[in-house]
Amino acid sequence: MHDALAALALAAATATPTPTPSMIDPAKVTPGAWGFVITALVAVVTIVLVWDMIRRIRRGRVRADLLDELEAERQADGAVEATETDDASVDPDEPTGGAQR
C-alpha cells in the first residue's frame, strides 16, 4: 500500500507538459461568416417548423373536441328518441312528442 501511495505522489509531483505552440492560423479554425449564416438559418428553420407543428397539433385537438361534442349530441338525440318511443309503447293512447298531463 505504501508503494502505491509513493507512486501516486511521484506522479502528482511531476510537472505536466505545456502544449507546444502550433502554427495553425486561428482565422482558419473559426467558422467565420458562413458558419454564422448557416447556423442562423438552421435556427430559424427549426423555429418555423416547431411553430407549424404546434399550430397543427392545436388544430387537430380542436377538431377532435368538436367531433366529440357532435357525437355526444347525436347520442343525446338518440337517447331522447328512444325514450319517446319507449313512452309511446307504454301508453299508446297518448300522442308522441308532446303534451304531458
Short mmCIF file of C-alpha atoms in Angstrom, two decimals:
data_model
loop_
_atom_site.label_atom_id
_atom_site.label_comp_id
_atom_site.label_asym_id
_atom_site.label_seq_id
_atom_site.Cartn_x
_atom_site.Cartn_y
_atom_site.Cartn_z
CA MET A 1 0.00 0.00 0.00
CA HIS A 2 2.86 2.30 0.87
CA ASP A 3 4.38 1.73 -2.58
CA ALA A 4 1.13 2.67 -4.32
CA LEU A 5 0.89 5.92 -2.37
CA ALA A 6 4.51 6.72 -3.14
CA ALA A 7 3.94 6.12 -6.86
CA LEU A 8 0.84 8.32 -6.78
CA ALA A 9 2.74 11.11 -5.00
CA LEU A 10 5.56 10.85 -7.53
CA ALA A 11 3.11 11.08 -10.44
CA ALA A 12 1.44 14.12 -8.89
CA ALA A 13 4.77 15.83 -8.28
CA THR A 14 5.99 15.57 -11.86
CA ALA A 15 5.44 18.64 -13.98
CA THR A 16 2.73 18.48 -16.59
CA PRO A 17 3.97 19.28 -20.07
CA THR A 18 2.84 22.55 -21.55
CA PRO A 19 1.36 22.45 -25.01
CA THR A 20 3.68 23.45 -27.79
CA PRO A 21 2.62 26.46 -29.80
CA SER A 22 1.09 25.47 -33.09
CA MET A 23 1.44 27.10 -36.44
CA ILE A 24 -2.31 26.99 -37.17
CA ASP A 25 -3.91 30.28 -38.15
CA PRO A 26 -6.83 30.97 -35.74
CA ALA A 27 -8.79 32.65 -38.56
CA LYS A 28 -8.86 29.37 -40.48
CA VAL A 29 -10.15 27.43 -37.49
CA THR A 30 -13.16 29.62 -36.73
CA PRO A 31 -16.38 29.09 -38.68
CA GLY A 32 -16.44 32.67 -39.92
CA ALA A 33 -19.37 34.47 -41.50
CA TRP A 34 -20.61 31.46 -43.47
CA GLY A 35 -20.74 29.34 -40.33
CA PHE A 36 -22.79 32.01 -38.60
CA VAL A 37 -25.19 32.35 -41.55
CA ILE A 38 -25.75 28.60 -41.80
CA THR A 39 -26.25 28.25 -38.04
CA ALA A 40 -28.71 31.15 -38.05
CA LEU A 41 -30.65 29.61 -40.95
CA VAL A 42 -30.84 26.25 -39.17
CA ALA A 43 -32.13 28.02 -36.05
CA VAL A 44 -34.78 29.97 -38.00
CA VAL A 45 -35.94 26.87 -39.89
CA THR A 46 -36.19 24.94 -36.60
CA ILE A 47 -38.28 27.70 -35.00
CA VAL A 48 -40.61 27.84 -38.02
CA LEU A 49 -41.05 24.05 -38.04
CA VAL A 50 -41.80 23.92 -34.32
CA TRP A 51 -44.30 26.77 -34.67
CA ASP A 52 -46.05 25.00 -37.56
CA MET A 53 -46.10 21.69 -35.66
CA ILE A 54 -47.68 23.34 -32.60
CA ARG A 55 -50.30 25.00 -34.82
CA ARG A 56 -51.18 21.69 -36.48
CA ILE A 57 -51.40 19.86 -33.16
CA ARG A 58 -53.66 22.57 -31.75
CA ARG A 59 -55.88 22.40 -34.85
CA GLY A 60 -56.13 18.62 -34.53
CA ARG A 61 -57.13 18.88 -30.88
CA VAL A 62 -59.86 21.41 -31.69
CA ARG A 63 -61.21 19.16 -34.44
CA ALA A 64 -61.20 16.16 -32.11
CA ASP A 65 -63.06 18.16 -29.45
CA LEU A 66 -65.67 19.26 -32.00
CA LEU A 67 -66.16 15.68 -33.20
CA ASP A 68 -66.57 14.54 -29.58
CA GLU A 69 -69.20 17.23 -28.98
CA LEU A 70 -71.09 16.28 -32.15
CA GLU A 71 -71.01 12.60 -31.19
CA ALA A 72 -72.30 13.44 -27.71
CA GLU A 73 -75.15 15.47 -29.23
CA ARG A 74 -76.03 12.58 -31.57
CA GLN A 75 -76.09 10.16 -28.66
CA ALA A 76 -78.25 12.53 -26.62
CA ASP A 77 -80.69 12.92 -29.52
CA GLY A 78 -80.78 9.16 -29.95
CA ALA A 79 -81.48 8.71 -26.25
CA VAL A 80 -84.35 11.23 -26.39
CA GLU A 81 -85.86 9.48 -29.43
CA ALA A 82 -85.52 6.09 -27.75
CA THR A 83 -87.18 7.42 -24.61
CA GLU A 84 -90.09 8.90 -26.61
CA THR A 85 -90.50 5.62 -28.48
CA ASP A 86 -90.49 3.66 -25.23
CA ASP A 87 -93.04 6.05 -23.68
CA ALA A 88 -95.36 5.68 -26.67
CA SER A 89 -95.24 1.89 -26.42
CA VAL A 90 -96.19 2.01 -22.73
CA ASP A 91 -99.23 4.26 -23.23
CA PRO A 92 -100.34 4.02 -26.88
CA ASP A 93 -103.30 6.38 -26.31
CA GLU A 94 -101.00 9.31 -25.52
CA PRO A 95 -99.73 11.25 -28.58
CA THR A 96 -95.99 11.15 -29.11
CA GLY A 97 -93.73 14.13 -28.90
CA GLY A 98 -95.60 16.24 -26.75
CA ALA A 99 -98.13 17.11 -24.23
CA GLN A 100 -97.75 15.55 -20.85
CA ARG A 101 -100.50 15.63 -18.31
#
